[in-house]
mmCIF file of C-alpha atoms and ligand atoms in Angstrom:
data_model
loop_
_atom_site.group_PDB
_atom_site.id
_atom_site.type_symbol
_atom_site.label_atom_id
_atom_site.label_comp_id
_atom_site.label_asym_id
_atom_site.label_seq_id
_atom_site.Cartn_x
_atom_site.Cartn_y
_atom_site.Cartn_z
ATOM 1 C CA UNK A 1 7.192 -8.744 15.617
ATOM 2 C CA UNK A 2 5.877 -6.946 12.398
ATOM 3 C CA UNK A 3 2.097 -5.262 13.181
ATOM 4 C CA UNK A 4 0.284 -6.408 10.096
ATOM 5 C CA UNK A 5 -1.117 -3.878 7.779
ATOM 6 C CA UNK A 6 -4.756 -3.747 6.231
ATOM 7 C CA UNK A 7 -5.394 -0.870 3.783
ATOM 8 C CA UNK A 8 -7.929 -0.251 1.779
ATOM 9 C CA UNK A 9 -7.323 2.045 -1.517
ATOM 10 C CA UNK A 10 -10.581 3.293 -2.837
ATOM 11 C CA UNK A 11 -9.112 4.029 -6.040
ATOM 12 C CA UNK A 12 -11.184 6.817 -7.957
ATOM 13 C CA UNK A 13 -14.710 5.598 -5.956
ATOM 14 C CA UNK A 14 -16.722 7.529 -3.779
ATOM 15 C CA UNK A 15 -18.251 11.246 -3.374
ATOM 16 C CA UNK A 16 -17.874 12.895 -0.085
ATOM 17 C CA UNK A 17 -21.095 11.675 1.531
ATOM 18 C CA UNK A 18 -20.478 7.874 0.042
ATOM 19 C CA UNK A 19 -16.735 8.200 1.515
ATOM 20 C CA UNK A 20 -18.026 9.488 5.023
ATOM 21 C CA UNK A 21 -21.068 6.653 4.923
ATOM 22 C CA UNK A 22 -18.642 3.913 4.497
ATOM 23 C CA UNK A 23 -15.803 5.464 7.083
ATOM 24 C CA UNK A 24 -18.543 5.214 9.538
ATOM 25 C CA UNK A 25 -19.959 1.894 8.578
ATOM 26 C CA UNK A 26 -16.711 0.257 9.017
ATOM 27 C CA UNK A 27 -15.828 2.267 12.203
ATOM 28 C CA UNK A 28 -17.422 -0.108 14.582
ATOM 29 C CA UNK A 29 -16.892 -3.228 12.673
ATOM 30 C CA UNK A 30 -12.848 -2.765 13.120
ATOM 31 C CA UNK A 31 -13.284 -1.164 16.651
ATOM 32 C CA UNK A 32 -11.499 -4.030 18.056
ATOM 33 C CA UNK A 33 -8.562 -4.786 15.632
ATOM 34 C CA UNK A 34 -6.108 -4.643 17.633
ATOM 35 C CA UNK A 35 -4.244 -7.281 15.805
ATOM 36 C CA UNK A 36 -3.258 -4.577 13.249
ATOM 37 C CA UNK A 37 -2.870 -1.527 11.738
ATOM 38 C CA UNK A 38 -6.142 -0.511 9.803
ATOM 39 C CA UNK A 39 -5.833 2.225 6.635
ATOM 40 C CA UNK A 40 -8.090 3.536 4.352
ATOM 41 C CA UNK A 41 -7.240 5.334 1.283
ATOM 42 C CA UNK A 42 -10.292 7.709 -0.120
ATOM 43 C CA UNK A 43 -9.979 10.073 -2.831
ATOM 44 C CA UNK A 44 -8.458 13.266 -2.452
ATOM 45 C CA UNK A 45 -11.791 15.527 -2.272
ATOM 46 C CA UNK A 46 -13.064 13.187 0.496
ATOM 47 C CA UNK A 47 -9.902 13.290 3.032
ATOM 48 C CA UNK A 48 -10.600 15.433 5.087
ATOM 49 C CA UNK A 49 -14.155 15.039 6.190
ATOM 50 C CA UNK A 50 -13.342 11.184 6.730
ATOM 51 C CA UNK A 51 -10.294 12.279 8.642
ATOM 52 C CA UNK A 52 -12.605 14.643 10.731
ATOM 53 C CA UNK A 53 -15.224 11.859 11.193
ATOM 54 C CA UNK A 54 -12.422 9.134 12.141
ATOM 55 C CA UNK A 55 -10.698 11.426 14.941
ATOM 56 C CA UNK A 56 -10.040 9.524 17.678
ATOM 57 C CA UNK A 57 -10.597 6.148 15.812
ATOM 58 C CA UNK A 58 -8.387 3.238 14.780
ATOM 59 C CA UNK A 59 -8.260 3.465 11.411
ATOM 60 C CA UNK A 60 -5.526 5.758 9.527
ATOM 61 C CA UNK A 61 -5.975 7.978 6.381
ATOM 62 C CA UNK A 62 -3.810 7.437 3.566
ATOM 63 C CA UNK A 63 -3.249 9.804 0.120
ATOM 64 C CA UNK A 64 -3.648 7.476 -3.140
ATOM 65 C CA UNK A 65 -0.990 9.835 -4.639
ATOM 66 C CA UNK A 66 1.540 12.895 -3.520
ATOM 67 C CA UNK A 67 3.552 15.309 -5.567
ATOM 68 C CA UNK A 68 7.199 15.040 -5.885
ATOM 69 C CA UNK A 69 7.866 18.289 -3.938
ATOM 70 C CA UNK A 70 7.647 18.509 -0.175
ATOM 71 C CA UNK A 71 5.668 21.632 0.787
ATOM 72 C CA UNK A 72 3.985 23.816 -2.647
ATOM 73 C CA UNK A 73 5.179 25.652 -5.677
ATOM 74 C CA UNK A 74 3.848 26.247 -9.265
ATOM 75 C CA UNK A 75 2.799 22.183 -9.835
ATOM 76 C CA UNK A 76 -0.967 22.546 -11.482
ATOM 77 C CA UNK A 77 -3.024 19.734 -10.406
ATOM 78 C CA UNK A 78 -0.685 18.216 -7.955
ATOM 79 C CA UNK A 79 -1.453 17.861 -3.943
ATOM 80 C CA UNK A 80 1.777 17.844 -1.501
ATOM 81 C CA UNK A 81 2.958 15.204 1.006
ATOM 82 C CA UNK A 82 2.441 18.241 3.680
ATOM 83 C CA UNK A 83 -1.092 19.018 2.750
ATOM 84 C CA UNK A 84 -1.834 15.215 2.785
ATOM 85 C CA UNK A 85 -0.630 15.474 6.427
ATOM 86 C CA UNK A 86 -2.723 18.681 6.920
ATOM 87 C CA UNK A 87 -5.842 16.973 5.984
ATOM 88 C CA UNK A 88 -5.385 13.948 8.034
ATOM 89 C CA UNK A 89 -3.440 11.786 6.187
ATOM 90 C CA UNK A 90 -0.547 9.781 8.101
ATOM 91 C CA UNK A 91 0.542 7.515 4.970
ATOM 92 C CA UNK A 92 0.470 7.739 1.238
ATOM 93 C CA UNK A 93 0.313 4.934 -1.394
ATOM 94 C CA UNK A 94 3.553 5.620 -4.036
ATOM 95 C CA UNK A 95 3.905 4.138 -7.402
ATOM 96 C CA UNK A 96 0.363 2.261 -7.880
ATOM 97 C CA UNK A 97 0.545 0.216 -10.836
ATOM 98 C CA UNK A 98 -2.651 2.559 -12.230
ATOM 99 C CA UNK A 99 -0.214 5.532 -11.668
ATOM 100 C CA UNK A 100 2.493 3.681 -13.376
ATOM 101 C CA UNK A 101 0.381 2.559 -16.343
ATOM 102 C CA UNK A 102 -1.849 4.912 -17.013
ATOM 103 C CA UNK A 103 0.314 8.237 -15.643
ATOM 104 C CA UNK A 104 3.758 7.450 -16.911
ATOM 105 C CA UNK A 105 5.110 7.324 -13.362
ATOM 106 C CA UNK A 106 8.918 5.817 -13.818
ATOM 107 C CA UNK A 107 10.853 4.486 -10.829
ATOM 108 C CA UNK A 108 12.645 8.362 -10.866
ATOM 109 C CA UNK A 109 9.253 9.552 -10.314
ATOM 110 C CA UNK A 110 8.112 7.185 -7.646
ATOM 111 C CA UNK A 111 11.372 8.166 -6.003
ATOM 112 C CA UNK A 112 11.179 11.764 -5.676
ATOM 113 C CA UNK A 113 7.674 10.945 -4.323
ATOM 114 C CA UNK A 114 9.087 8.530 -1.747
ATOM 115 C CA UNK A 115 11.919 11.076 -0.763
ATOM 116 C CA UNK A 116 9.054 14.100 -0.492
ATOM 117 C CA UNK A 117 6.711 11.971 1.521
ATOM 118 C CA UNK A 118 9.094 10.915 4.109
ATOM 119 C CA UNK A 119 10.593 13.997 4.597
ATOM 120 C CA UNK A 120 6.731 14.974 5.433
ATOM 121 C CA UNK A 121 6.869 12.681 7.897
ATOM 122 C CA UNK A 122 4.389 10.328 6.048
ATOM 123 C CA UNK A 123 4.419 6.212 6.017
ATOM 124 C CA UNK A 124 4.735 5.463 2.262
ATOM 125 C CA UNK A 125 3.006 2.502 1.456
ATOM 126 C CA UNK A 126 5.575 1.842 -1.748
ATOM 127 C CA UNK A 127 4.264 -0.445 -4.372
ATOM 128 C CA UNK A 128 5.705 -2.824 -6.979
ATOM 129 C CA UNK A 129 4.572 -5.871 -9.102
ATOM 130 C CA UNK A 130 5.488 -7.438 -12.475
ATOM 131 C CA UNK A 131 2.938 -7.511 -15.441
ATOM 132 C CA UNK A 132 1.566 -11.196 -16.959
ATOM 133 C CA UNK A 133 3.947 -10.863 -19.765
ATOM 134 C CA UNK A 134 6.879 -10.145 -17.304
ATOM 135 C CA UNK A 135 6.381 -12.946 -15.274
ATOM 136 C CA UNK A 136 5.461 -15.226 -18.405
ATOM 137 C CA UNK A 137 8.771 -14.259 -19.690
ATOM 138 C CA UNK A 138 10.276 -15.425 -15.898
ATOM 139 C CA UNK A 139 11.221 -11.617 -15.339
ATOM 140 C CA UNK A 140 8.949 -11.347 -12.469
ATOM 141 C CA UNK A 141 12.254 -10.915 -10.169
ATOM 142 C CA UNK A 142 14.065 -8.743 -12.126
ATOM 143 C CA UNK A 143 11.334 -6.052 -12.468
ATOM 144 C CA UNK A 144 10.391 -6.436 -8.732
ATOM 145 C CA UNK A 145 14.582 -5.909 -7.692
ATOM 146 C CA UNK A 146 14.519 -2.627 -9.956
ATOM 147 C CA UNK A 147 11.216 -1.174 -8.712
ATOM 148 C CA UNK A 148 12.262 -1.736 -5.109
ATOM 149 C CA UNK A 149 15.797 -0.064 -5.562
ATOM 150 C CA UNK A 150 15.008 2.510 -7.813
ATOM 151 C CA UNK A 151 11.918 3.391 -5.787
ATOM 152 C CA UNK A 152 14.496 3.922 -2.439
ATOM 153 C CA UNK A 153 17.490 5.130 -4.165
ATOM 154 C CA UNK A 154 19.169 7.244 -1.516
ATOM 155 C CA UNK A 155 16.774 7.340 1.270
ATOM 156 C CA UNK A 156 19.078 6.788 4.458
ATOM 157 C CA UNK A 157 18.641 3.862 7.458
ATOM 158 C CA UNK A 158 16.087 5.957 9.531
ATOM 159 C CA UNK A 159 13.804 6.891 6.257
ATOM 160 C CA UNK A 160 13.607 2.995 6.569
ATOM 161 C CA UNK A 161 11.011 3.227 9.145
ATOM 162 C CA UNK A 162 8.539 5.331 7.213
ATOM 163 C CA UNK A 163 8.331 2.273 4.650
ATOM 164 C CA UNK A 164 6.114 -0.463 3.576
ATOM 165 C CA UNK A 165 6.253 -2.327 0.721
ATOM 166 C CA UNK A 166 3.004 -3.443 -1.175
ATOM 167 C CA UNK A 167 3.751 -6.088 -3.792
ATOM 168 C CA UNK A 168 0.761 -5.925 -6.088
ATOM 169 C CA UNK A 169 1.258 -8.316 -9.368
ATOM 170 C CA UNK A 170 -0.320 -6.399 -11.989
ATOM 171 C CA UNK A 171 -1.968 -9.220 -13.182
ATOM 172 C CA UNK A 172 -4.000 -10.156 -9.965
ATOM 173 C CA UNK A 173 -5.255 -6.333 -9.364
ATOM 174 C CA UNK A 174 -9.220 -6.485 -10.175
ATOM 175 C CA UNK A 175 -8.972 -9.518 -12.537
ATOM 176 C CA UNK A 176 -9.981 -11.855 -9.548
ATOM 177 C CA UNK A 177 -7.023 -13.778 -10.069
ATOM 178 C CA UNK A 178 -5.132 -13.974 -6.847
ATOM 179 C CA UNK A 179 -1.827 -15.464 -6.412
ATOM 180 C CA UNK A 180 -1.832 -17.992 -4.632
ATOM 181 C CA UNK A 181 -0.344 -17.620 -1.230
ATOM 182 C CA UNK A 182 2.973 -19.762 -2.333
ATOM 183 C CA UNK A 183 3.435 -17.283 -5.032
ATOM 184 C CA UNK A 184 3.102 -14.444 -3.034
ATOM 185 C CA UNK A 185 5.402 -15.852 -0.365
ATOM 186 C CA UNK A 186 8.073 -16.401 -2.611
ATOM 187 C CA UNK A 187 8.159 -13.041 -3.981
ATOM 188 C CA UNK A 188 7.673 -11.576 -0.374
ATOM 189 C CA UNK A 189 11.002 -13.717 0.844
ATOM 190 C CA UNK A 190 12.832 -12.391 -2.415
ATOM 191 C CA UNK A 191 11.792 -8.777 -1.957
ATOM 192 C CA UNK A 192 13.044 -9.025 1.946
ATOM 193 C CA UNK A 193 16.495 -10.712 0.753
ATOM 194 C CA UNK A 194 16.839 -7.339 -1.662
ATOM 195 C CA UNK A 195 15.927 -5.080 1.470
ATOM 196 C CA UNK A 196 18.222 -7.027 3.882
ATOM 197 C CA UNK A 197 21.556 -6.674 0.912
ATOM 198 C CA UNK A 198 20.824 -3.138 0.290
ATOM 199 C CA UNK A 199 19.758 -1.756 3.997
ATOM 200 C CA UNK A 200 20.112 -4.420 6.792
ATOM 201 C CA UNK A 201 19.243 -7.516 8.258
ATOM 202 C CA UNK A 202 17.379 -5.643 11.564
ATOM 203 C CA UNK A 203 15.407 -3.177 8.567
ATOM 204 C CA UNK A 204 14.488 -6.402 6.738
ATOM 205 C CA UNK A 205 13.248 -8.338 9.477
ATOM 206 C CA UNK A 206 10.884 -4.771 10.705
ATOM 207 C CA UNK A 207 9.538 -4.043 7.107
ATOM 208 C CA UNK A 208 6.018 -4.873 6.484
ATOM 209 C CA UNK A 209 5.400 -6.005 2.666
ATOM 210 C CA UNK A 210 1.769 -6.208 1.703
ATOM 211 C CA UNK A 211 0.432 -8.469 -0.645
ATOM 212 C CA UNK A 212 -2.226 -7.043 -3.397
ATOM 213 C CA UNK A 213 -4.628 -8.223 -5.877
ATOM 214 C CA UNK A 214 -7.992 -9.319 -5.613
ATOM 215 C CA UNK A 215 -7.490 -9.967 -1.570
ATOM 216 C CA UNK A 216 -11.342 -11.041 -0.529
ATOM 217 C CA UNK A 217 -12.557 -12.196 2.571
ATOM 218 C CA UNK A 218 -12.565 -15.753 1.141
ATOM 219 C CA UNK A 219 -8.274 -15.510 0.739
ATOM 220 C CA UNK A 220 -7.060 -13.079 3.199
ATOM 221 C CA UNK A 221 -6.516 -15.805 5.830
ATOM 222 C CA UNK A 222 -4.606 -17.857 3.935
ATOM 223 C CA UNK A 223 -2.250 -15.051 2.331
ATOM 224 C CA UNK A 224 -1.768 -14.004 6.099
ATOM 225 C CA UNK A 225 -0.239 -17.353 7.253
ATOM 226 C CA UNK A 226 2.765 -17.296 5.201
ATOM 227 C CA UNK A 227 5.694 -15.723 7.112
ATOM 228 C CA UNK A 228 6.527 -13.236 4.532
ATOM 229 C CA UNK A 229 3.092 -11.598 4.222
ATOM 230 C CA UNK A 230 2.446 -9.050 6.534
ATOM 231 C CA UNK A 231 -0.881 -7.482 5.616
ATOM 232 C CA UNK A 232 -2.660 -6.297 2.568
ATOM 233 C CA UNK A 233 -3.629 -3.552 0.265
ATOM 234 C CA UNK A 234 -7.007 -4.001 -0.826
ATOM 235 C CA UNK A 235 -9.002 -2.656 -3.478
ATOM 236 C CA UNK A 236 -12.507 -3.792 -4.327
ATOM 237 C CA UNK A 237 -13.253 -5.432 -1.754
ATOM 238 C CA UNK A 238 -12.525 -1.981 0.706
ATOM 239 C CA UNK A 239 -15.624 -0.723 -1.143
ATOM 240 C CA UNK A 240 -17.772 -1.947 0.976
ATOM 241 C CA UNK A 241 -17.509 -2.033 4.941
ATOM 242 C CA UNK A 242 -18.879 -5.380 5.645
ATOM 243 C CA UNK A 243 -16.445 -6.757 3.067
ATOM 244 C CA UNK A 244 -13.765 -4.769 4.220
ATOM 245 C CA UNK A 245 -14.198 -5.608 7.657
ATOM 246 C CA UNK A 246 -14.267 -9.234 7.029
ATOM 247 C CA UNK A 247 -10.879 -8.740 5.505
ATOM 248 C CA UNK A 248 -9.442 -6.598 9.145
ATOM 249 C CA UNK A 249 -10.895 -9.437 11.102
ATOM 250 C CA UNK A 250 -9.284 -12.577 9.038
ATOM 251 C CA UNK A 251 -9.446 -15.673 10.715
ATOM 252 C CA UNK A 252 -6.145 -15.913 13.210
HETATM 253 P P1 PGA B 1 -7.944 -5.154 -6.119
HETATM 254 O O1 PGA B 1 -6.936 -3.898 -6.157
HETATM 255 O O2 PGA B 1 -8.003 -5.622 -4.691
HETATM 256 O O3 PGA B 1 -9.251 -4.611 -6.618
HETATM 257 O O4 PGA B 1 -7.367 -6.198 -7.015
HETATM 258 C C1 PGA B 1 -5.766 -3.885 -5.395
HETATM 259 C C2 PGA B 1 -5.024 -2.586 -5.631
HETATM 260 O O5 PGA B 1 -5.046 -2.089 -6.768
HETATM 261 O O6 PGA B 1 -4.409 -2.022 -4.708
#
C-alpha cells in the first residue's frame, strides 16, 4: 500500500511570523491524519523556526529548492541538501516548473539536484508536467518520459526509495484549471509504466506520484480515487490552514 502524500509548497509567500502563524494554525487541524503523510514547503528564511515550532508534530518540512552540490563550496546564493536537513527539512521539491521556467533549470540540472539531495538523505519530491502548447501539440507524453528519465539518470535501485514524483501540468498550476481526474490518471498510469521499464515492477508499484495544479478542497477527493494518484502537491490553496486542512482531510 502507497501512504498518500499531501504537500503544500508555499512558493515565495510568507515572512517568518506569517509562516510560523499558519504552521500552527494547521497543526491541530491535521493532528489526526493518519491516513497520510502531511508536508509543508515554506520559504527558505522561514524553515527553521517552523521546523522548531512543528517538533514533535505530524507534518514534515520540505526545501522548495537545493543546490546541486551535497555539503558547501563557493555557490553564491545557493542553500545545500545538508543544510536543508540541518534546518529541519526531511524532503525537497526538485525541478518546479517556476524553477524550470523562470530559472533555466534543464533536466541536467534537476538531476544533479536529485543525485545531491538523496545522497543527503532527503525525500525528493521530483516534479514534471507538459506546457498547453505541448500537450495541444499531443506531446504531453513525450515531455513527461524525458523529464522523468533525465531527472533520475543514474540514481541506483535503493535511491528509488527517496523518490516521489509530482506531475504538475504547467497549464493547471494557479490558472484554476484542474485536470480532470481522468486526465491525471492517465498520465499517472503512463508515468508508472516508464518507472516500472526503467527500475522495476516492485519500485513502480511503491512510488507515490502526486498530482498538481489548482488541487482545492472542492477536487481533492475526486483526484484521490483514481488508482494512480497518490497524493498532492498543493499550492494556493496551502496558503491558508483551513483550506489546507480541508485538502489533508479529503473525503475517504
Ligand atoms: P497551485 O500550484 O496549486 O497554486 O496550482 C501547484 C504548484 O505549483 O505546486
Amino acid at each position: 500500500m502507497r501512504k498518500p502524500v499531501i504537500a503544500g509548497n508555499w512558493k515565495m509567500y510568507k515572512t517568518i511570523s506569517e509562516s510560523v502563524e499558519t504552521a500552527i494554525a494547521l497543526k491541530p487541524l491535521v493532528a489526526n491524519a493518519n491516513h497520510c503523510e502531511v508536508v509543508i514547503a515554506p520559504v527558505f528564511t522561514s524553515l527553521k523556526t517552523v521546523a522548531d515550532r512543528l517538533e514533535g508534530s505530524n507534518i514534515k518540512i520540505a526545501g522548495q529548492n537545493c543546490a546541486p552540490e551535497k555539503e558547501e563550496g563557493a555557490l553564491t546564493g545557493e542553500v545545500s541538501p545538508v543544510m536543508l536537513r540541518d534546518a529541519g527539512a526531511s524532503l525537497v521539491i526538485i525541478g518546479h516548473s517556476e524553477r524550470r521556467q523562470f530559472f533555466a533549470e534543464t533536466d541536467g540540472m534537476v538531476n544533479r539536484k536529485v543525485k545531491a539531495a538523496v545522497t543527503s538523505d532527503l525525500t525528493v519530491i521530483l516534479c514534471m508536467g507538459e506546457t498547453l502548447e505541448q500537450r495541444d501539440k499531443g506531446q504531453a507524453e513525450q515531455v513527461v518520459r524525458g523529464q522523468l528519465e533525465g531527472g533520475l539518470n543514474g540514481l541506483t535501485a535503493s535511491d528509488m526509495s527517496r523518490i516521489i514524483i509530482a506531475y504538475e501540468p504547467v497549464w493547471a498550476i494557479g490558472t484554476g484549471r484542474t485536470a480532470t481526474p481522468e486526465q491525471a490518471q492517465e498520465m499517472h498510469a503512463f508515468i508508472r509504466r516508464v518507472f516500472a521499464q526503467r527500475h522495476s515492477e516492485d519500485a513502480a508499484q511503491d512510488l507515490r506520484i502526486l498530482y498538481g495544479g489548482s488541487v482545492k478542497p472542492d477536487n481533492i477527493a475526486g483526484l484521490m480515487k483514481q488508482t494512480d494518484i497518490d497524493g498532492a502537491l498543493v499550492g494556493g490553496a496551502s496558503l491558508k490552514a483551513e483550506s489546507f486542512g480541508e485538502i489533508v482531510n479529503y473525503k475517504r
